[in-house]
Tab-separated table of C-alpha atoms and ligand atoms in Angstrom:
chain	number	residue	atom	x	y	z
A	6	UNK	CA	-7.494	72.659	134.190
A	7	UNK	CA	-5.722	69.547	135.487
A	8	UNK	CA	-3.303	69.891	138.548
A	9	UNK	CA	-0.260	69.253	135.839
A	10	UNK	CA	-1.517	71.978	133.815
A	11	UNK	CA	-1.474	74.228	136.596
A	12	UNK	CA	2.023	73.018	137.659
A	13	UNK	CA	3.325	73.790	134.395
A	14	UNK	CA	1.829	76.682	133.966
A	15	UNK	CA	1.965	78.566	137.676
A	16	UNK	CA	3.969	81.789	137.182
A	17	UNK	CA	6.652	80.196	139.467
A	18	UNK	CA	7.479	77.431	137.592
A	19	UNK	CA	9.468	77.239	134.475
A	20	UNK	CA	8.004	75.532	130.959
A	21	UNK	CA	9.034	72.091	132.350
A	22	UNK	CA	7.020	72.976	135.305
A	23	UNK	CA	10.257	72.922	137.871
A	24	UNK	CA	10.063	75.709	140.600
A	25	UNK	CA	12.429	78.507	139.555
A	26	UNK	CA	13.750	80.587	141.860
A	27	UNK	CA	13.934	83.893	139.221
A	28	UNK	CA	10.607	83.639	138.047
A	29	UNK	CA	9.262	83.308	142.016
A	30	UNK	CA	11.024	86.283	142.676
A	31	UNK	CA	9.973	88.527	139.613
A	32	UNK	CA	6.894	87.264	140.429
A	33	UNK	CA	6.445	89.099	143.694
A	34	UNK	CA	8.321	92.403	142.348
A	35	UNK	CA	4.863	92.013	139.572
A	36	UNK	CA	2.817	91.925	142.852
A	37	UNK	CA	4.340	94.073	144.924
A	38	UNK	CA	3.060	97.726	144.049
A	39	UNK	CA	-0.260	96.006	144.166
A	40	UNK	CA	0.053	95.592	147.681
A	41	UNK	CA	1.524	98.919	147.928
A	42	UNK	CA	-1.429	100.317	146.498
A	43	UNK	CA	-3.867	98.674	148.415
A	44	UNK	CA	-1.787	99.505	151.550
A	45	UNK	CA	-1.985	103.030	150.837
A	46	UNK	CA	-6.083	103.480	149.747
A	47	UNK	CA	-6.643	101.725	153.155
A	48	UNK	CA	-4.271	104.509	154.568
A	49	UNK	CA	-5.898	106.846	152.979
A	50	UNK	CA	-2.660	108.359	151.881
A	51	UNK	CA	-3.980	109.992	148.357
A	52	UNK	CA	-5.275	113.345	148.842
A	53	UNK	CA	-7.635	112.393	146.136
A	54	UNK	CA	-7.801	108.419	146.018
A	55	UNK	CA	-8.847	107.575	143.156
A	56	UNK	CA	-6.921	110.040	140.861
A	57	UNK	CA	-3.889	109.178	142.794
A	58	UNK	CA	-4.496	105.443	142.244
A	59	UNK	CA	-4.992	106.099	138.337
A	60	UNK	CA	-1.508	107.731	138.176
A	61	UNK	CA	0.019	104.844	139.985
A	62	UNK	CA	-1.436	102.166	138.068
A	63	UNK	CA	-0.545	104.072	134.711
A	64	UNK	CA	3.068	103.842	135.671
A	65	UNK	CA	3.698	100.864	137.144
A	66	UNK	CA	2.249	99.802	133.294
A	67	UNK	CA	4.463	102.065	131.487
A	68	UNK	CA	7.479	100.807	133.776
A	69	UNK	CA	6.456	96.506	133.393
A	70	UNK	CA	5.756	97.416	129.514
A	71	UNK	CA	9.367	98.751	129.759
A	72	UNK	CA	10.822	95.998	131.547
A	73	UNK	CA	9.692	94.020	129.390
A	74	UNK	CA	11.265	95.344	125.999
A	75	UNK	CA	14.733	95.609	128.321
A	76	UNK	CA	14.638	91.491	127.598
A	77	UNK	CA	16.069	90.902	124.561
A	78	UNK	CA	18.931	93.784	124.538
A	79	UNK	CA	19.878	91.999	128.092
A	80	UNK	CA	20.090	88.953	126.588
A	81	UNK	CA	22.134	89.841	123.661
A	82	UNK	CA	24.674	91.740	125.870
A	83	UNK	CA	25.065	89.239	128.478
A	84	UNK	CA	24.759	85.995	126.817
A	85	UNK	CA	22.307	84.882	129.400
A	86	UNK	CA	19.349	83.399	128.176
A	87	UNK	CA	17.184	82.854	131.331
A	88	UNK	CA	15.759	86.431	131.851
A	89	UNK	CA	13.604	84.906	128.147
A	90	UNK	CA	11.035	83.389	130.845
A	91	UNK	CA	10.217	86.762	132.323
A	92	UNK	CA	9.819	88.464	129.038
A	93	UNK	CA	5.899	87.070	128.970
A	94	UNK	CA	5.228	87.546	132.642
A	95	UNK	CA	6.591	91.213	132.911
A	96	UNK	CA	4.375	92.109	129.310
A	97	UNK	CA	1.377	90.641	131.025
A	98	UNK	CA	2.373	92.372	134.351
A	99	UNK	CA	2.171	95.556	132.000
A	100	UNK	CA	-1.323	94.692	130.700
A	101	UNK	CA	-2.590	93.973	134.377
A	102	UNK	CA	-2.130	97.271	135.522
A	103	UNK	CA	-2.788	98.592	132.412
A	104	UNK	CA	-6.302	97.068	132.231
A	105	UNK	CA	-6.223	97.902	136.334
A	106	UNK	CA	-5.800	101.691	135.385
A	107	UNK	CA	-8.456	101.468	132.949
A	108	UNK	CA	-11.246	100.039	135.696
A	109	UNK	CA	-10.325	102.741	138.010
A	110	UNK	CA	-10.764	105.336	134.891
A	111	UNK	CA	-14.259	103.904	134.326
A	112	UNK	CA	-14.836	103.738	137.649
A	113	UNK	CA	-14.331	107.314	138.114
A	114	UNK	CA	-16.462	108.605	135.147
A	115	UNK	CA	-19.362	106.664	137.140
A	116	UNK	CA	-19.260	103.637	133.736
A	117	UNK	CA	-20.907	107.055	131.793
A	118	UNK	CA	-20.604	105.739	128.127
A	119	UNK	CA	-21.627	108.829	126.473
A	120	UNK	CA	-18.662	110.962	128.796
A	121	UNK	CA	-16.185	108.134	127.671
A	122	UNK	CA	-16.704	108.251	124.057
A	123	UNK	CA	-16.989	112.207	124.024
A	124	UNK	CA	-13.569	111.767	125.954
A	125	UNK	CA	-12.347	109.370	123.536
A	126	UNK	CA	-12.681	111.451	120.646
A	127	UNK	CA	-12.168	114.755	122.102
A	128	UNK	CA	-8.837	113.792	124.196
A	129	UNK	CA	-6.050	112.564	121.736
A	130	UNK	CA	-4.234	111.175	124.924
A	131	UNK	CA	-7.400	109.287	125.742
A	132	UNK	CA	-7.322	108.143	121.865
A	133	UNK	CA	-3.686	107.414	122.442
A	134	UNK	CA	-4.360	105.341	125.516
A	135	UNK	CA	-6.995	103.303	124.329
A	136	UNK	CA	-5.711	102.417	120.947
A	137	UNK	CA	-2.437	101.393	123.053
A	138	UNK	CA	-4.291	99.481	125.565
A	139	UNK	CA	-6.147	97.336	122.907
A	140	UNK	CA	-2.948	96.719	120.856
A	141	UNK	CA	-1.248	95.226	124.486
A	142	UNK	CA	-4.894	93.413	124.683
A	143	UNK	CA	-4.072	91.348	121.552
A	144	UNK	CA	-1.001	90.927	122.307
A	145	UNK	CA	-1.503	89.813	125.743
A	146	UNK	CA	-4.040	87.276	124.541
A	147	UNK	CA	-1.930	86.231	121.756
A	148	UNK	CA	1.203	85.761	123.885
A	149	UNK	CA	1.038	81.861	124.855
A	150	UNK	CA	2.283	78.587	122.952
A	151	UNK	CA	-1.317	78.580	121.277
A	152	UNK	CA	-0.948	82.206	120.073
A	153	UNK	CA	2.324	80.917	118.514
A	154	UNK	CA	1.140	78.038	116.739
A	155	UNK	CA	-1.334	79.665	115.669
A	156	UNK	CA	0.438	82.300	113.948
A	157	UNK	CA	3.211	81.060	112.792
A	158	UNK	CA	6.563	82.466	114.233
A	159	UNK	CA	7.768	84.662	111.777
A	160	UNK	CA	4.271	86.058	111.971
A	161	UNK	CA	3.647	86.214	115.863
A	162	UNK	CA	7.030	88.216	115.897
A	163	UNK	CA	6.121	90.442	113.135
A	164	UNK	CA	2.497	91.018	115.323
A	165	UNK	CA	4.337	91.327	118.303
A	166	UNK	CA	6.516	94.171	116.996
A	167	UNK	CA	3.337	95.860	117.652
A	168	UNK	CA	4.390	96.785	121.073
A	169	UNK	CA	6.924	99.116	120.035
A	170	UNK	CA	3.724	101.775	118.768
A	171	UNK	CA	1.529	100.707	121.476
A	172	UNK	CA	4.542	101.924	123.729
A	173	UNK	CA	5.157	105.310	122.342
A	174	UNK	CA	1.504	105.414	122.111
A	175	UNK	CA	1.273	104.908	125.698
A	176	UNK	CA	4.249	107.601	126.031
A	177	UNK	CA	2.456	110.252	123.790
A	178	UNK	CA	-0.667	109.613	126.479
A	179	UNK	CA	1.797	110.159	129.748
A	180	UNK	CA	3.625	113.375	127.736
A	181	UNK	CA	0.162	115.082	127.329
A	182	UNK	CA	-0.555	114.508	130.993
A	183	UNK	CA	2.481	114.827	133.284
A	184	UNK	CA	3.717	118.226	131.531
A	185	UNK	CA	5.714	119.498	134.728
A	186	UNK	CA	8.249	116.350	135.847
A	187	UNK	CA	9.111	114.757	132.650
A	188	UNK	CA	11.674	113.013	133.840
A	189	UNK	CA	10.743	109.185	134.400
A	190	UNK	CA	8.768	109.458	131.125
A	191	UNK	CA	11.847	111.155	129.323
A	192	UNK	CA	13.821	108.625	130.498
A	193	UNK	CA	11.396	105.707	129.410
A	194	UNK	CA	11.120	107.482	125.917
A	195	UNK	CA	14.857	107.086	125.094
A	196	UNK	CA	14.957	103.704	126.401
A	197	UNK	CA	12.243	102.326	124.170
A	198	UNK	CA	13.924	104.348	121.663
A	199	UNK	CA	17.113	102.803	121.736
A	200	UNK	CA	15.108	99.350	122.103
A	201	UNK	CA	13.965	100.057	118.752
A	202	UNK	CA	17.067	101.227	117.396
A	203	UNK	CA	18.566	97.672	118.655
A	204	UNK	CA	15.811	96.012	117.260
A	205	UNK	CA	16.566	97.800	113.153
A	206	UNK	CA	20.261	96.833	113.904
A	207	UNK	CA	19.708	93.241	114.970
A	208	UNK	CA	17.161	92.930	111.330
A	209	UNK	CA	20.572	93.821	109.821
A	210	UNK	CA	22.380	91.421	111.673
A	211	UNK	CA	24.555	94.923	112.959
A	212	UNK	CA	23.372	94.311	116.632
A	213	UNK	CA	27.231	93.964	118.037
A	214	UNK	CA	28.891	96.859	116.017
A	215	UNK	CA	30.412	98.352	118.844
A	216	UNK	CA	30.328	101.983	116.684
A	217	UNK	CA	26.786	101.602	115.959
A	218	UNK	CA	25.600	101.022	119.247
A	219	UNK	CA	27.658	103.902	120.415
A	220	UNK	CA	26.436	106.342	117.863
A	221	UNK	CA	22.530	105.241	118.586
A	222	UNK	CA	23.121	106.083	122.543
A	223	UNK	CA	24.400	109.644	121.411
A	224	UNK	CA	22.219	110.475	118.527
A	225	UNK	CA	18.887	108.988	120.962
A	226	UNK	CA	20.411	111.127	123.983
A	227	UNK	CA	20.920	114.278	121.572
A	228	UNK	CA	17.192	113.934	120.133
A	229	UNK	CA	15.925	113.549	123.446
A	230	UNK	CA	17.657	116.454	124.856
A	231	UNK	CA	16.210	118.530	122.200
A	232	UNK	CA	12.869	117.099	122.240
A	233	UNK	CA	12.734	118.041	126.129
A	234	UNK	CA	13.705	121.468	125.215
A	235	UNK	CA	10.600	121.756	123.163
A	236	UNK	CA	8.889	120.068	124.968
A	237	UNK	CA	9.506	122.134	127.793
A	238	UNK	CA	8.766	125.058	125.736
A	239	UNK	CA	5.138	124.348	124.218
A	240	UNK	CA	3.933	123.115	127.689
A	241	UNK	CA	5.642	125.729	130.177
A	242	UNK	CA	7.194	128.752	127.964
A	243	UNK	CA	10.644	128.056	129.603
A	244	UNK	CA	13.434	128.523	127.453
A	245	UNK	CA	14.657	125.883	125.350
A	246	UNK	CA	18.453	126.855	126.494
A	247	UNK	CA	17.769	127.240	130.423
A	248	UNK	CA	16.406	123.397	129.844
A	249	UNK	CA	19.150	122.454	127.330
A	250	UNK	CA	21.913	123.562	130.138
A	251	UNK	CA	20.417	122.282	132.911
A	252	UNK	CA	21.565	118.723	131.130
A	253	UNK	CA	25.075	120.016	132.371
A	254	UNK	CA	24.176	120.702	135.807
A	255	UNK	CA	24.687	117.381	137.985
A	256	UNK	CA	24.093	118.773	141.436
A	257	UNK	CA	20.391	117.446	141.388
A	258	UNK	CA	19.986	114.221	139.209
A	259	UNK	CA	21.511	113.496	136.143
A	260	UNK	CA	19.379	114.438	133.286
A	261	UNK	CA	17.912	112.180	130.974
A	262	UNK	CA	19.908	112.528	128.078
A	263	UNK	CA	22.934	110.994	129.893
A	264	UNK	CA	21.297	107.699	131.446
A	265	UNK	CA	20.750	107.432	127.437
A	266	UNK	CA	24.455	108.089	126.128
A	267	UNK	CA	25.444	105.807	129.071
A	268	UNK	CA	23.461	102.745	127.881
A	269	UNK	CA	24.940	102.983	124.154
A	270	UNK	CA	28.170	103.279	125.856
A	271	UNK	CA	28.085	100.552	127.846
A	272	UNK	CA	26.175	98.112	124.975
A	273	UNK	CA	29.179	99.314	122.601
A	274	UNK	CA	31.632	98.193	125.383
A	275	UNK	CA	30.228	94.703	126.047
A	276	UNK	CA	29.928	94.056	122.247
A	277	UNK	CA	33.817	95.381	121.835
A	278	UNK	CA	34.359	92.859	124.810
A	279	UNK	CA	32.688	89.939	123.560
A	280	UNK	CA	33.502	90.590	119.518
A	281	UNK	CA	29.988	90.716	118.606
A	282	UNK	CA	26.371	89.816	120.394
A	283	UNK	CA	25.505	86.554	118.653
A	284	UNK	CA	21.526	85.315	118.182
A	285	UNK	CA	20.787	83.822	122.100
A	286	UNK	CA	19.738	80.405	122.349
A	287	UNK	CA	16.918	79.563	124.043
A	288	UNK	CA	17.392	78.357	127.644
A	289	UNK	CA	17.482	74.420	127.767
A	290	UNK	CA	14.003	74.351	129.415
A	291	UNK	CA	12.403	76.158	126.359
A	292	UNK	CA	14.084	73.992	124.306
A	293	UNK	CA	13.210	70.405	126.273
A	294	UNK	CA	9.437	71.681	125.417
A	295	UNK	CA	9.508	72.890	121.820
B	1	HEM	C1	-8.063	103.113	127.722
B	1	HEM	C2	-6.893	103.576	127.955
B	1	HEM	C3	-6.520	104.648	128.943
B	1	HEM	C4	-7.290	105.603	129.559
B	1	HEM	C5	-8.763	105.864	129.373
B	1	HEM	C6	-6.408	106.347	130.432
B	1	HEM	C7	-6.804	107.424	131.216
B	1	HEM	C8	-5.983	108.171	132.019
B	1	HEM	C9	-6.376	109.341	132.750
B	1	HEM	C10	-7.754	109.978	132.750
B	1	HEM	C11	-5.286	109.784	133.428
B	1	HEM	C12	-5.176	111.045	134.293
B	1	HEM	C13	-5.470	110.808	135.733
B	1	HEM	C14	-5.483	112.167	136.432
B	1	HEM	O1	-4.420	112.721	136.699
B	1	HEM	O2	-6.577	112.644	136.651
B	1	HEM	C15	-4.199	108.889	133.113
B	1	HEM	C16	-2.924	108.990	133.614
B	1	HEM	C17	-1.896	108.157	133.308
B	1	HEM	N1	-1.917	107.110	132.404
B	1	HEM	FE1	-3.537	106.457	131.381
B	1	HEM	N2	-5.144	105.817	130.348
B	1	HEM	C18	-5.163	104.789	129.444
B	1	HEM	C19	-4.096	103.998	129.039
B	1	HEM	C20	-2.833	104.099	129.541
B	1	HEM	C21	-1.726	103.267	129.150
B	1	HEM	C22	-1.785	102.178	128.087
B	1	HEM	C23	-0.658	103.664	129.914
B	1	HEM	C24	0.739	103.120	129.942
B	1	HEM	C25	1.089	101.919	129.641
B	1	HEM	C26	-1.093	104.757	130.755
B	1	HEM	C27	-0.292	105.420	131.651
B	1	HEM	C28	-0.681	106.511	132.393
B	1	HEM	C29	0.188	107.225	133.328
B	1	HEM	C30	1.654	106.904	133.620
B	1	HEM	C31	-0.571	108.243	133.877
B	1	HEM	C32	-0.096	109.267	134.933
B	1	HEM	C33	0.407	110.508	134.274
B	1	HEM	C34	0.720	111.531	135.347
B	1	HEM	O3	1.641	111.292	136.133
B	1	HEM	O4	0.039	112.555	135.383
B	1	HEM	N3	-2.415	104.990	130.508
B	1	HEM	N4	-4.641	107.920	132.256
């Protein structure tokens, strides 16, 4: 690779190979539970290091996969198009630790094919996690101006709609396995659920209807509410109207469901503000290269 190449393509710089400041930044946050991770195996803080590890990888994942899909919603509510550059570098952030979480897995069933594929086939969150995993391998691999050309657009964006299964996919894996605190992964459910529900709007061109933004936040936040009940339920026997009030109890965190209403609210209030989300354009130094 020549030294331009590298230039241009550094994770730093943007497409016309300029340092920028935001993708420098974002940048580090992708590092930075790396570190943290390594920091804490050499501290020996895990009671049981390598499980521990696993866990962490699998959500930092879940939560880059998640950043990731925030992108275009951000864009269409604030009219800012320069998060666009990040969109790539948080999905592959996602696959890192993804593919990270998967060595460690290996690792820790001593590379024993015959356990793996007994697992594979005998575990439906293991099946869930590695059918997700090799969608976000495609994708990953798939995600540069090559993959793009090569495709087609309207095609590459039809592919890459693939990431909405591969995340619930990766959800249904987490559900199976956390059981007890469902909260960050209750949380990330309704948000890729909304994402989606932004996603059918905008292919109707309804993306700034104020009402329909409104009524997605409340109708995800109600489903989720229930689904938690029952969830609840099958894993611990609680009952599903102890864990339906507790959503009205705010003197420990506020519950799931209402991070969810809050986001449709405030998406319906920026699109009554602004009359509408129009299509973003793409930020000048997209442009300057296409
Ligand atoms: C080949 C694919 C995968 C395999 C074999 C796999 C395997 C595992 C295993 C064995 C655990 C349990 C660790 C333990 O507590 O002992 C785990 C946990 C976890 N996995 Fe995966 N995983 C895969 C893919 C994924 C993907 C794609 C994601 C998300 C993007 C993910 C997110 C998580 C999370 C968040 C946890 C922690 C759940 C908890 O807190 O208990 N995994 N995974």
């Amino acid at each position: 690779m020549t030294r331009a190449a590298l230039i241009t393509y550094a994770p730093w710089t943007d497409r016309a190979g300029r340092l920028s400041w935001m993708k420098l930044a974002t940048f580090l946050v992708c590092l930075a539970p790396l570190v943290w991770m390594a920091w804490e195996w050499r501290t020996a803080a895990y009671p049981n290091p390598m499980r521990g590890l696993i866990r962490e990888t699998g959500d930092w994942a879940m939560r880059f996969i998640a950043l990731s899909l925030a992108i275009t919603p951000l864009r269409y509510a604030t009219r800012w198009n320069r998060p666009v550059l990040l969109r790539r570098m948080l999905g592959l952030t996602g696959l890192f630790y993804t593919l990270l979480h998967l060595g460690l897995y290996l690792v820790d069933r001593k590379f024993n094919l015959q356990w793996i594929v007994l697992e594979l086939f005998w575990r439906i969150y293991i099946s869930a996690g590695w059918v997700a995993t090799i969608i976000f391998v495609i994708m990953g691999v798939t995600s540069n101006d090559q993959g793009i050309r090569k495709l087609g657009s309207a095609r590459w964006n039809q592919w890459h709609a693939w990431v909405y299964p591969a995340a619930l996919l990766s959800l249904l894996h987490i559900f199976i396995l956390v059981r007890l605190d469902l909260y960050e992964a209750t949380v990330t459910l309704g948000f890729v659920a909304f994402v989606i529900g932004f996603r059918l709007l905008r292919s109707r061109g309804l993306q700034g209807d104020p009402a329909r933004l409104l009524k997605l936040g409340v109708g995800i936040g109600l489903v989720l509410a229930i689904f938690e009940a029952l969830f609840y339920r099958w894993a611990t026997r609680v009952d599903m109207m102890l864990v339906l009030k507790a959503n009205f109890d705010f003197t420990y965190r506020v519950r799931p469901v209402w991070w969810i209403i809050s986001g449709g609210l405030l998406m319906a209030c920026l699109a009554f503000w602004r009359r509408g989300f129009k299509r973003p354009e793409p930020p000048r130094s997209l442009q300057a290269k296409a």
